[in-house]
């Protein structure tokens, strides 16, 4: 198989993963709570626990990507993962800040059960992090396919981990 066919197959597989995730998202029911307010029962909101959770996420992803496909470039792997994670963690908040309903950042955090991580975040994470990390590190591995699947796998594992932690540590209700 030629390099061109291999890269086409990788792009096709990425597209397939994103399409499946989009299909899953489309069948999940959405609930609206008109004329109600969200009240946090815990001292922490998801954004409050973001720094330690993000640190653990980055460490897991860096070690996975550095050790499994053997990039051999620990610092470059760490920089790629940090850049990609920063973009995927901050983009949802940046998009909410453009909404006139939330004039201040604190309004976004208190407006509802804005858990940082949900099904949509998995798709967003994969759309942002796969191209960034893959393109920065593909020259440093023997198997580009292994690199791709480790990026996808480590992101799914860490995203699920963060979602569970958020829901265990933070809680609230509609009033």
Short mmCIF file of N, CA and C in Angstrom, two decimals:
data_model
loop_
_atom_site.label_atom_id
_atom_site.label_comp_id
_atom_site.label_asym_id
_atom_site.label_seq_id
_atom_site.Cartn_x
_atom_site.Cartn_y
_atom_site.Cartn_z
N UNK A 1 0.85 -1.17 0.00
CA UNK A 1 0.00 0.00 0.00
C UNK A 1 0.90 1.24 0.00
N UNK A 2 0.58 2.19 -0.86
CA UNK A 2 1.39 3.40 -0.96
C UNK A 2 1.11 4.33 0.22
N UNK A 3 1.99 5.32 0.38
CA UNK A 3 1.84 6.30 1.45
C UNK A 3 0.55 7.10 1.26
N UNK A 4 0.26 7.43 0.01
CA UNK A 4 -0.96 8.19 -0.29
C UNK A 4 -2.21 7.39 0.08
N UNK A 5 -2.22 6.09 -0.25
CA UNK A 5 -3.36 5.25 0.12
C UNK A 5 -3.49 5.13 1.64
N UNK A 6 -2.36 5.04 2.31
CA UNK A 6 -2.36 4.92 3.77
C UNK A 6 -2.92 6.19 4.41
N UNK A 7 -2.49 7.36 3.94
CA UNK A 7 -3.01 8.61 4.49
C UNK A 7 -4.49 8.78 4.17
N UNK A 8 -4.92 8.34 2.99
CA UNK A 8 -6.34 8.39 2.65
C UNK A 8 -7.14 7.52 3.61
N UNK A 9 -6.63 6.33 3.88
CA UNK A 9 -7.31 5.40 4.78
C UNK A 9 -7.40 6.00 6.19
N UNK A 10 -6.35 6.66 6.66
CA UNK A 10 -6.35 7.30 7.98
C UNK A 10 -7.40 8.40 8.02
N UNK A 11 -7.44 9.23 6.99
CA UNK A 11 -8.44 10.31 6.95
C UNK A 11 -9.86 9.74 6.90
N UNK A 12 -10.03 8.66 6.16
CA UNK A 12 -11.33 8.01 6.08
C UNK A 12 -11.75 7.49 7.45
N UNK A 13 -10.82 6.88 8.19
CA UNK A 13 -11.12 6.36 9.52
C UNK A 13 -11.47 7.49 10.49
N UNK A 14 -10.76 8.61 10.42
CA UNK A 14 -11.07 9.75 11.28
C UNK A 14 -12.47 10.25 10.97
N UNK A 15 -12.79 10.38 9.69
CA UNK A 15 -14.12 10.83 9.28
C UNK A 15 -15.19 9.88 9.79
N UNK A 16 -14.92 8.59 9.73
CA UNK A 16 -15.88 7.60 10.20
C UNK A 16 -16.12 7.73 11.71
N UNK A 17 -15.06 7.93 12.49
CA UNK A 17 -15.19 8.11 13.95
C UNK A 17 -16.04 9.34 14.25
N UNK A 18 -15.77 10.45 13.56
CA UNK A 18 -16.52 11.69 13.80
C UNK A 18 -17.98 11.52 13.40
N UNK A 19 -18.24 10.84 12.29
CA UNK A 19 -19.62 10.64 11.85
C UNK A 19 -20.40 9.76 12.83
N UNK A 20 -19.76 8.73 13.36
CA UNK A 20 -20.42 7.86 14.34
C UNK A 20 -20.73 8.65 15.61
N UNK A 21 -19.77 9.46 16.05
CA UNK A 21 -19.99 10.29 17.24
C UNK A 21 -21.13 11.27 17.00
N UNK A 22 -21.21 11.86 15.81
CA UNK A 22 -22.30 12.77 15.47
C UNK A 22 -23.64 12.06 15.47
N UNK A 23 -23.67 10.83 14.98
CA UNK A 23 -24.90 10.05 14.98
C UNK A 23 -25.36 9.77 16.41
N UNK A 24 -24.42 9.40 17.27
CA UNK A 24 -24.74 9.16 18.67
C UNK A 24 -25.31 10.43 19.30
N UNK A 25 -24.70 11.57 19.02
CA UNK A 25 -25.17 12.84 19.57
C UNK A 25 -26.58 13.19 19.11
N UNK A 26 -26.91 12.82 17.88
CA UNK A 26 -28.21 13.20 17.33
C UNK A 26 -29.36 12.42 17.95
N UNK A 27 -29.10 11.29 18.59
CA UNK A 27 -30.19 10.51 19.18
C UNK A 27 -30.34 10.74 20.67
N UNK A 28 -29.47 11.55 21.27
CA UNK A 28 -29.56 11.84 22.70
C UNK A 28 -30.58 12.96 22.90
N UNK A 29 -31.58 12.72 23.74
CA UNK A 29 -32.60 13.76 23.94
C UNK A 29 -32.04 14.97 24.69
N UNK A 30 -32.51 16.15 24.31
CA UNK A 30 -32.12 17.38 24.97
C UNK A 30 -33.32 17.89 25.76
N UNK A 31 -33.08 18.39 26.96
CA UNK A 31 -34.14 18.87 27.82
C UNK A 31 -33.99 20.37 28.01
N UNK A 32 -35.10 21.10 27.99
CA UNK A 32 -35.08 22.54 28.24
C UNK A 32 -35.84 22.82 29.53
N UNK A 33 -35.31 23.72 30.35
CA UNK A 33 -35.94 24.12 31.59
C UNK A 33 -36.19 25.62 31.53
N UNK A 34 -37.37 26.01 31.02
CA UNK A 34 -37.69 27.43 30.88
C UNK A 34 -38.01 28.04 32.24
N UNK A 35 -37.67 29.32 32.39
CA UNK A 35 -37.94 30.07 33.61
C UNK A 35 -37.46 29.36 34.87
N UNK A 36 -36.29 28.80 34.82
CA UNK A 36 -35.72 28.16 35.99
C UNK A 36 -34.25 28.53 36.09
N UNK A 37 -33.68 28.30 37.25
CA UNK A 37 -32.28 28.63 37.49
C UNK A 37 -31.56 27.39 38.01
N UNK A 38 -30.30 27.31 37.69
CA UNK A 38 -29.48 26.20 38.18
C UNK A 38 -28.82 26.62 39.47
N UNK A 39 -28.88 25.75 40.46
CA UNK A 39 -28.25 26.02 41.75
C UNK A 39 -27.24 24.91 42.01
N UNK A 40 -25.99 25.30 42.22
CA UNK A 40 -24.95 24.32 42.53
C UNK A 40 -25.05 23.94 43.99
N UNK A 41 -25.10 22.66 44.29
CA UNK A 41 -25.15 22.17 45.66
C UNK A 41 -23.74 22.03 46.26
N UNK A 42 -22.78 21.85 45.41
CA UNK A 42 -21.41 21.66 45.87
C UNK A 42 -20.66 22.99 45.87
N UNK A 43 -19.57 23.01 46.60
CA UNK A 43 -18.73 24.21 46.64
C UNK A 43 -17.99 24.41 45.32
N UNK A 44 -17.90 23.37 44.55
CA UNK A 44 -17.15 23.42 43.29
C UNK A 44 -18.07 23.31 42.09
N UNK A 45 -17.71 24.05 41.05
CA UNK A 45 -18.34 23.92 39.75
C UNK A 45 -17.34 23.19 38.85
N UNK A 46 -17.76 22.65 37.73
CA UNK A 46 -16.80 21.94 36.88
C UNK A 46 -15.58 22.77 36.51
N UNK A 47 -15.76 24.06 36.27
CA UNK A 47 -14.62 24.88 35.89
C UNK A 47 -13.61 24.99 37.03
N UNK A 48 -14.11 24.92 38.28
CA UNK A 48 -13.23 25.02 39.44
C UNK A 48 -12.25 23.85 39.55
N UNK A 49 -12.69 22.68 39.09
CA UNK A 49 -11.81 21.51 39.17
C UNK A 49 -11.02 21.28 37.87
N UNK A 50 -11.18 22.18 36.93
CA UNK A 50 -10.51 22.03 35.64
C UNK A 50 -8.98 21.94 35.74
N UNK A 51 -8.30 22.79 36.49
CA UNK A 51 -6.83 22.72 36.50
C UNK A 51 -6.26 21.35 36.90
N UNK A 52 -6.67 20.75 38.03
CA UNK A 52 -6.09 19.45 38.35
C UNK A 52 -6.52 18.35 37.37
N UNK A 53 -7.77 18.41 36.92
CA UNK A 53 -8.25 17.41 35.98
C UNK A 53 -7.52 17.53 34.63
N UNK A 54 -7.30 18.75 34.19
CA UNK A 54 -6.57 18.96 32.93
C UNK A 54 -5.13 18.47 33.05
N UNK A 55 -4.51 18.68 34.19
CA UNK A 55 -3.14 18.21 34.40
C UNK A 55 -3.06 16.68 34.30
N UNK A 56 -3.98 15.99 34.95
CA UNK A 56 -4.01 14.53 34.89
C UNK A 56 -4.26 14.07 33.46
N UNK A 57 -5.17 14.74 32.77
CA UNK A 57 -5.48 14.41 31.37
C UNK A 57 -4.24 14.53 30.50
N UNK A 58 -3.53 15.65 30.63
CA UNK A 58 -2.34 15.88 29.82
C UNK A 58 -1.27 14.83 30.12
N UNK A 59 -1.06 14.50 31.38
CA UNK A 59 -0.04 13.51 31.74
C UNK A 59 -0.39 12.15 31.12
N UNK A 60 -1.64 11.72 31.24
CA UNK A 60 -2.05 10.43 30.66
C UNK A 60 -1.86 10.43 29.15
N UNK A 61 -2.30 11.49 28.48
CA UNK A 61 -2.18 11.54 27.02
C UNK A 61 -0.73 11.60 26.57
N UNK A 62 0.09 12.40 27.25
CA UNK A 62 1.51 12.51 26.87
C UNK A 62 2.19 11.16 27.02
N UNK A 63 2.00 10.51 28.16
CA UNK A 63 2.64 9.22 28.37
C UNK A 63 2.16 8.17 27.38
N UNK A 64 0.86 8.16 27.10
CA UNK A 64 0.31 7.21 26.12
C UNK A 64 0.92 7.42 24.75
N UNK A 65 0.93 8.67 24.30
CA UNK A 65 1.41 8.97 22.95
C UNK A 65 2.93 8.83 22.86
N UNK A 66 3.63 9.12 23.93
CA UNK A 66 5.09 9.00 23.94
C UNK A 66 5.53 7.54 24.00
N UNK A 67 4.84 6.72 24.80
CA UNK A 67 5.28 5.35 25.04
C UNK A 67 4.75 4.33 24.03
N UNK A 68 3.50 4.43 23.62
CA UNK A 68 2.93 3.38 22.77
C UNK A 68 3.41 3.47 21.32
N UNK A 69 3.26 4.60 20.62
CA UNK A 69 3.84 4.64 19.27
C UNK A 69 5.31 5.03 19.27
N UNK A 70 5.89 5.25 20.45
CA UNK A 70 7.31 5.57 20.62
C UNK A 70 7.74 6.79 19.78
N UNK A 71 7.24 7.96 20.17
CA UNK A 71 7.62 9.16 19.44
C UNK A 71 9.09 9.50 19.66
N UNK A 72 9.62 9.14 20.83
CA UNK A 72 11.03 9.43 21.11
C UNK A 72 11.29 10.90 21.41
N UNK A 73 10.28 11.71 21.40
CA UNK A 73 10.40 13.16 21.62
C UNK A 73 9.43 13.56 22.74
N UNK A 74 9.85 13.38 23.98
CA UNK A 74 8.97 13.65 25.11
C UNK A 74 8.53 15.11 25.17
N UNK A 75 9.45 16.03 25.00
CA UNK A 75 9.11 17.45 25.09
C UNK A 75 8.17 17.85 23.95
N UNK A 76 8.47 17.42 22.74
CA UNK A 76 7.62 17.76 21.60
C UNK A 76 6.23 17.14 21.76
N UNK A 77 6.19 15.91 22.28
CA UNK A 77 4.90 15.26 22.53
C UNK A 77 4.11 16.05 23.57
N UNK A 78 4.78 16.47 24.64
CA UNK A 78 4.12 17.23 25.70
C UNK A 78 3.59 18.56 25.16
N UNK A 79 4.38 19.25 24.37
CA UNK A 79 3.95 20.54 23.82
C UNK A 79 2.74 20.34 22.89
N UNK A 80 2.78 19.32 22.04
CA UNK A 80 1.66 19.06 21.13
C UNK A 80 0.38 18.76 21.91
N UNK A 81 0.49 17.93 22.93
CA UNK A 81 -0.68 17.56 23.73
C UNK A 81 -1.21 18.75 24.52
N UNK A 82 -0.32 19.55 25.08
CA UNK A 82 -0.74 20.73 25.85
C UNK A 82 -1.46 21.73 24.94
N UNK A 83 -0.91 21.99 23.77
CA UNK A 83 -1.56 22.92 22.83
C UNK A 83 -2.94 22.42 22.42
N UNK A 84 -3.02 21.15 22.07
CA UNK A 84 -4.29 20.59 21.62
C UNK A 84 -5.32 20.59 22.75
N UNK A 85 -4.90 20.22 23.95
CA UNK A 85 -5.83 20.21 25.09
C UNK A 85 -6.28 21.61 25.46
N UNK A 86 -5.38 22.56 25.43
CA UNK A 86 -5.76 23.94 25.75
C UNK A 86 -6.83 24.42 24.78
N UNK A 87 -6.64 24.13 23.52
CA UNK A 87 -7.63 24.54 22.51
C UNK A 87 -8.98 23.85 22.75
N UNK A 88 -8.95 22.54 23.01
CA UNK A 88 -10.22 21.83 23.16
C UNK A 88 -10.92 22.13 24.49
N UNK A 89 -10.17 22.46 25.55
CA UNK A 89 -10.80 22.81 26.82
C UNK A 89 -11.38 24.23 26.79
N UNK A 90 -10.72 25.16 26.10
CA UNK A 90 -11.13 26.56 26.15
C UNK A 90 -12.13 26.94 25.07
N UNK A 91 -12.16 26.23 23.96
CA UNK A 91 -13.06 26.58 22.87
C UNK A 91 -14.55 26.60 23.27
N UNK A 92 -15.04 25.60 24.02
CA UNK A 92 -16.47 25.67 24.39
C UNK A 92 -16.82 26.94 25.17
N UNK A 93 -15.93 27.37 26.06
CA UNK A 93 -16.20 28.60 26.81
C UNK A 93 -16.11 29.83 25.92
N UNK A 94 -15.17 29.82 25.01
CA UNK A 94 -15.05 30.96 24.08
C UNK A 94 -16.32 31.09 23.24
N UNK A 95 -16.89 29.97 22.82
CA UNK A 95 -18.12 30.02 22.03
C UNK A 95 -19.29 30.53 22.86
N UNK A 96 -19.36 30.14 24.14
CA UNK A 96 -20.44 30.62 25.00
C UNK A 96 -20.32 32.11 25.28
N UNK A 97 -19.11 32.63 25.31
CA UNK A 97 -18.92 34.05 25.59
C UNK A 97 -19.46 34.94 24.48
N UNK A 98 -19.61 34.40 23.30
CA UNK A 98 -20.18 35.15 22.18
C UNK A 98 -21.70 35.24 22.26
N UNK A 99 -22.30 34.46 23.15
CA UNK A 99 -23.75 34.44 23.31
C UNK A 99 -24.17 35.65 24.16
N UNK A 100 -25.08 36.51 23.68
CA UNK A 100 -25.48 37.70 24.44
C UNK A 100 -26.19 37.37 25.76
N UNK A 101 -26.65 36.14 25.94
CA UNK A 101 -27.29 35.73 27.18
C UNK A 101 -26.26 35.72 28.32
N UNK A 102 -24.99 35.50 27.98
CA UNK A 102 -23.94 35.41 28.99
C UNK A 102 -22.94 36.56 28.82
N UNK A 103 -23.25 37.75 29.37
CA UNK A 103 -22.35 38.88 29.16
C UNK A 103 -21.02 38.75 29.90
N UNK A 104 -21.00 37.99 31.02
CA UNK A 104 -19.76 37.82 31.78
C UNK A 104 -19.42 36.34 31.86
N UNK A 105 -18.14 36.05 32.03
CA UNK A 105 -17.68 34.67 32.12
C UNK A 105 -18.34 33.95 33.29
N UNK A 106 -18.50 34.62 34.42
CA UNK A 106 -19.12 34.01 35.59
C UNK A 106 -20.58 33.64 35.31
N UNK A 107 -21.26 34.40 34.43
CA UNK A 107 -22.62 34.06 34.05
C UNK A 107 -22.67 32.71 33.34
N UNK A 108 -21.67 32.43 32.53
CA UNK A 108 -21.59 31.15 31.84
C UNK A 108 -21.47 30.02 32.86
N UNK A 109 -20.61 30.22 33.86
CA UNK A 109 -20.36 29.17 34.84
C UNK A 109 -21.56 28.90 35.75
N UNK A 110 -22.39 29.91 35.98
CA UNK A 110 -23.52 29.76 36.90
C UNK A 110 -24.86 29.56 36.20
N UNK A 111 -24.90 29.59 34.89
CA UNK A 111 -26.16 29.58 34.15
C UNK A 111 -26.88 28.23 34.18
N UNK A 112 -26.19 27.17 34.37
CA UNK A 112 -26.84 25.87 34.33
C UNK A 112 -25.85 24.76 34.58
N UNK A 113 -26.26 23.55 34.33
CA UNK A 113 -25.37 22.42 34.58
C UNK A 113 -24.33 22.33 33.47
N UNK A 114 -23.52 23.36 33.37
CA UNK A 114 -22.53 23.43 32.30
C UNK A 114 -21.32 22.57 32.63
N UNK A 115 -21.56 21.26 32.63
CA UNK A 115 -20.43 20.37 32.78
C UNK A 115 -19.56 20.57 31.56
N UNK A 116 -18.29 20.63 31.79
CA UNK A 116 -17.38 20.87 30.69
C UNK A 116 -17.42 19.71 29.71
N UNK A 117 -17.52 18.51 30.23
CA UNK A 117 -17.39 17.32 29.39
C UNK A 117 -18.74 16.63 29.22
N UNK A 118 -19.09 16.41 27.97
CA UNK A 118 -20.28 15.68 27.59
C UNK A 118 -20.00 15.01 26.25
N UNK A 119 -21.04 14.48 25.64
CA UNK A 119 -20.85 13.81 24.36
C UNK A 119 -20.33 14.75 23.28
N UNK A 120 -20.83 15.98 23.28
CA UNK A 120 -20.36 16.95 22.30
C UNK A 120 -18.90 17.27 22.48
N UNK A 121 -18.45 17.24 23.72
CA UNK A 121 -17.04 17.54 23.99
C UNK A 121 -16.14 16.46 23.42
N UNK A 122 -16.58 15.21 23.42
CA UNK A 122 -15.78 14.13 22.84
C UNK A 122 -15.53 14.43 21.37
N UNK A 123 -16.57 14.81 20.66
CA UNK A 123 -16.43 15.12 19.23
C UNK A 123 -15.52 16.33 19.04
N UNK A 124 -15.75 17.38 19.82
CA UNK A 124 -14.93 18.59 19.73
C UNK A 124 -13.47 18.26 20.02
N UNK A 125 -13.24 17.47 21.05
CA UNK A 125 -11.88 17.08 21.41
C UNK A 125 -11.21 16.33 20.26
N UNK A 126 -11.92 15.38 19.70
CA UNK A 126 -11.33 14.61 18.59
C UNK A 126 -11.08 15.49 17.36
N UNK A 127 -12.02 16.39 17.07
CA UNK A 127 -11.85 17.27 15.90
C UNK A 127 -10.66 18.21 16.05
N UNK A 128 -10.39 18.64 17.27
CA UNK A 128 -9.29 19.58 17.49
C UNK A 128 -7.97 18.84 17.73
N UNK A 129 -7.99 17.87 18.63
CA UNK A 129 -6.75 17.26 19.07
C UNK A 129 -6.14 16.30 18.05
N UNK A 130 -6.94 15.54 17.33
CA UNK A 130 -6.37 14.60 16.36
C UNK A 130 -5.49 15.31 15.33
N UNK A 131 -6.00 16.33 14.62
CA UNK A 131 -5.14 16.94 13.61
C UNK A 131 -3.91 17.62 14.20
N UNK A 132 -4.06 18.28 15.36
CA UNK A 132 -2.92 18.99 15.93
C UNK A 132 -1.82 18.01 16.33
N UNK A 133 -2.18 17.04 17.16
CA UNK A 133 -1.17 16.09 17.65
C UNK A 133 -0.63 15.22 16.53
N UNK A 134 -1.51 14.71 15.68
CA UNK A 134 -1.09 13.82 14.60
C UNK A 134 -0.10 14.53 13.67
N UNK A 135 -0.44 15.74 13.25
CA UNK A 135 0.42 16.44 12.30
C UNK A 135 1.76 16.87 12.91
N UNK A 136 1.78 17.14 14.21
CA UNK A 136 3.04 17.53 14.85
C UNK A 136 3.95 16.33 15.13
N UNK A 137 3.37 15.13 15.26
CA UNK A 137 4.18 13.99 15.68
C UNK A 137 4.31 12.87 14.65
N UNK A 138 3.62 12.94 13.52
CA UNK A 138 3.63 11.83 12.56
C UNK A 138 5.01 11.53 12.00
N UNK A 139 5.91 12.51 11.97
CA UNK A 139 7.26 12.29 11.44
C UNK A 139 8.14 11.52 12.43
N UNK A 140 7.71 11.43 13.67
CA UNK A 140 8.55 10.86 14.72
C UNK A 140 8.15 9.44 15.11
N UNK A 141 7.25 8.82 14.37
CA UNK A 141 6.81 7.47 14.72
C UNK A 141 6.99 6.54 13.52
N UNK A 142 7.10 5.25 13.83
CA UNK A 142 7.19 4.25 12.76
C UNK A 142 5.81 3.94 12.19
N UNK A 143 4.81 3.92 13.05
CA UNK A 143 3.46 3.58 12.62
C UNK A 143 2.51 4.76 12.84
N UNK A 144 2.15 5.41 11.73
CA UNK A 144 1.21 6.53 11.81
C UNK A 144 -0.17 6.05 12.24
N UNK A 145 -0.49 4.84 11.84
CA UNK A 145 -1.79 4.27 12.21
C UNK A 145 -1.87 4.07 13.73
N UNK A 146 -0.79 3.56 14.31
CA UNK A 146 -0.75 3.37 15.76
C UNK A 146 -0.84 4.72 16.47
N UNK A 147 -0.14 5.73 15.95
CA UNK A 147 -0.20 7.07 16.53
C UNK A 147 -1.64 7.58 16.52
N UNK A 148 -2.31 7.44 15.40
CA UNK A 148 -3.69 7.90 15.28
C UNK A 148 -4.59 7.22 16.30
N UNK A 149 -4.50 5.92 16.41
CA UNK A 149 -5.38 5.20 17.31
C UNK A 149 -5.05 5.45 18.78
N UNK A 150 -3.79 5.71 19.08
CA UNK A 150 -3.43 6.06 20.47
C UNK A 150 -3.98 7.45 20.81
N UNK A 151 -3.91 8.38 19.86
CA UNK A 151 -4.49 9.71 20.09
C UNK A 151 -5.99 9.59 20.35
N UNK A 152 -6.68 8.85 19.48
CA UNK A 152 -8.13 8.67 19.64
C UNK A 152 -8.44 7.96 20.96
N UNK A 153 -7.76 6.85 21.21
CA UNK A 153 -8.02 6.07 22.42
C UNK A 153 -7.74 6.83 23.71
N UNK A 154 -6.60 7.50 23.76
CA UNK A 154 -6.25 8.22 24.99
C UNK A 154 -7.21 9.39 25.22
N UNK A 155 -7.67 10.02 24.14
CA UNK A 155 -8.64 11.12 24.30
C UNK A 155 -10.00 10.62 24.75
N UNK A 156 -10.44 9.49 24.25
CA UNK A 156 -11.72 8.94 24.69
C UNK A 156 -11.63 8.53 26.16
N UNK A 157 -10.54 7.87 26.55
CA UNK A 157 -10.37 7.44 27.94
C UNK A 157 -10.32 8.65 28.87
N UNK A 158 -9.52 9.65 28.54
CA UNK A 158 -9.39 10.80 29.44
C UNK A 158 -10.66 11.65 29.47
N UNK A 159 -11.36 11.75 28.35
CA UNK A 159 -12.61 12.50 28.32
C UNK A 159 -13.66 11.81 29.18
N UNK A 160 -13.76 10.50 29.08
CA UNK A 160 -14.70 9.75 29.93
C UNK A 160 -14.32 9.91 31.40
N UNK A 161 -13.03 9.85 31.69
CA UNK A 161 -12.56 10.01 33.07
C UNK A 161 -12.96 11.38 33.63
N UNK A 162 -12.75 12.43 32.84
CA UNK A 162 -13.09 13.79 33.29
C UNK A 162 -14.59 13.91 33.50
N UNK A 163 -15.39 13.34 32.60
CA UNK A 163 -16.85 13.41 32.75
C UNK A 163 -17.30 12.76 34.06
N UNK A 164 -16.73 11.61 34.38
CA UNK A 164 -17.08 10.92 35.62
C UNK A 164 -16.65 11.74 36.83
N UNK A 165 -15.44 12.27 36.81
CA UNK A 165 -14.94 13.08 37.93
C UNK A 165 -15.82 14.31 38.13
N UNK A 166 -16.16 14.99 37.05
CA UNK A 166 -17.01 16.18 37.16
C UNK A 166 -18.33 15.87 37.83
N UNK A 167 -18.94 14.77 37.44
CA UNK A 167 -20.25 14.44 37.96
C UNK A 167 -20.19 13.89 39.39
N UNK A 168 -19.03 13.38 39.77
CA UNK A 168 -18.86 12.90 41.15
C UNK A 168 -18.57 14.06 42.12
N UNK A 169 -17.84 15.07 41.64
CA UNK A 169 -17.39 16.15 42.51
C UNK A 169 -18.35 17.33 42.52
N UNK A 170 -19.09 17.55 41.44
CA UNK A 170 -20.01 18.70 41.35
C UNK A 170 -21.44 18.21 41.20
N UNK A 171 -22.35 18.96 41.81
CA UNK A 171 -23.76 18.57 41.72
C UNK A 171 -24.63 19.81 41.90
N UNK A 172 -25.81 19.77 41.32
CA UNK A 172 -26.75 20.87 41.43
C UNK A 172 -28.13 20.45 41.00
N UNK A 173 -29.06 21.42 40.95
CA UNK A 173 -30.41 21.11 40.54
C UNK A 173 -31.08 22.35 39.95
N UNK A 174 -32.14 22.13 39.18
CA UNK A 174 -32.94 23.22 38.62
C UNK A 174 -33.94 23.68 39.66
N UNK A 175 -34.04 24.97 39.88
CA UNK A 175 -34.99 25.49 40.88
C UNK A 175 -36.00 26.40 40.19
#
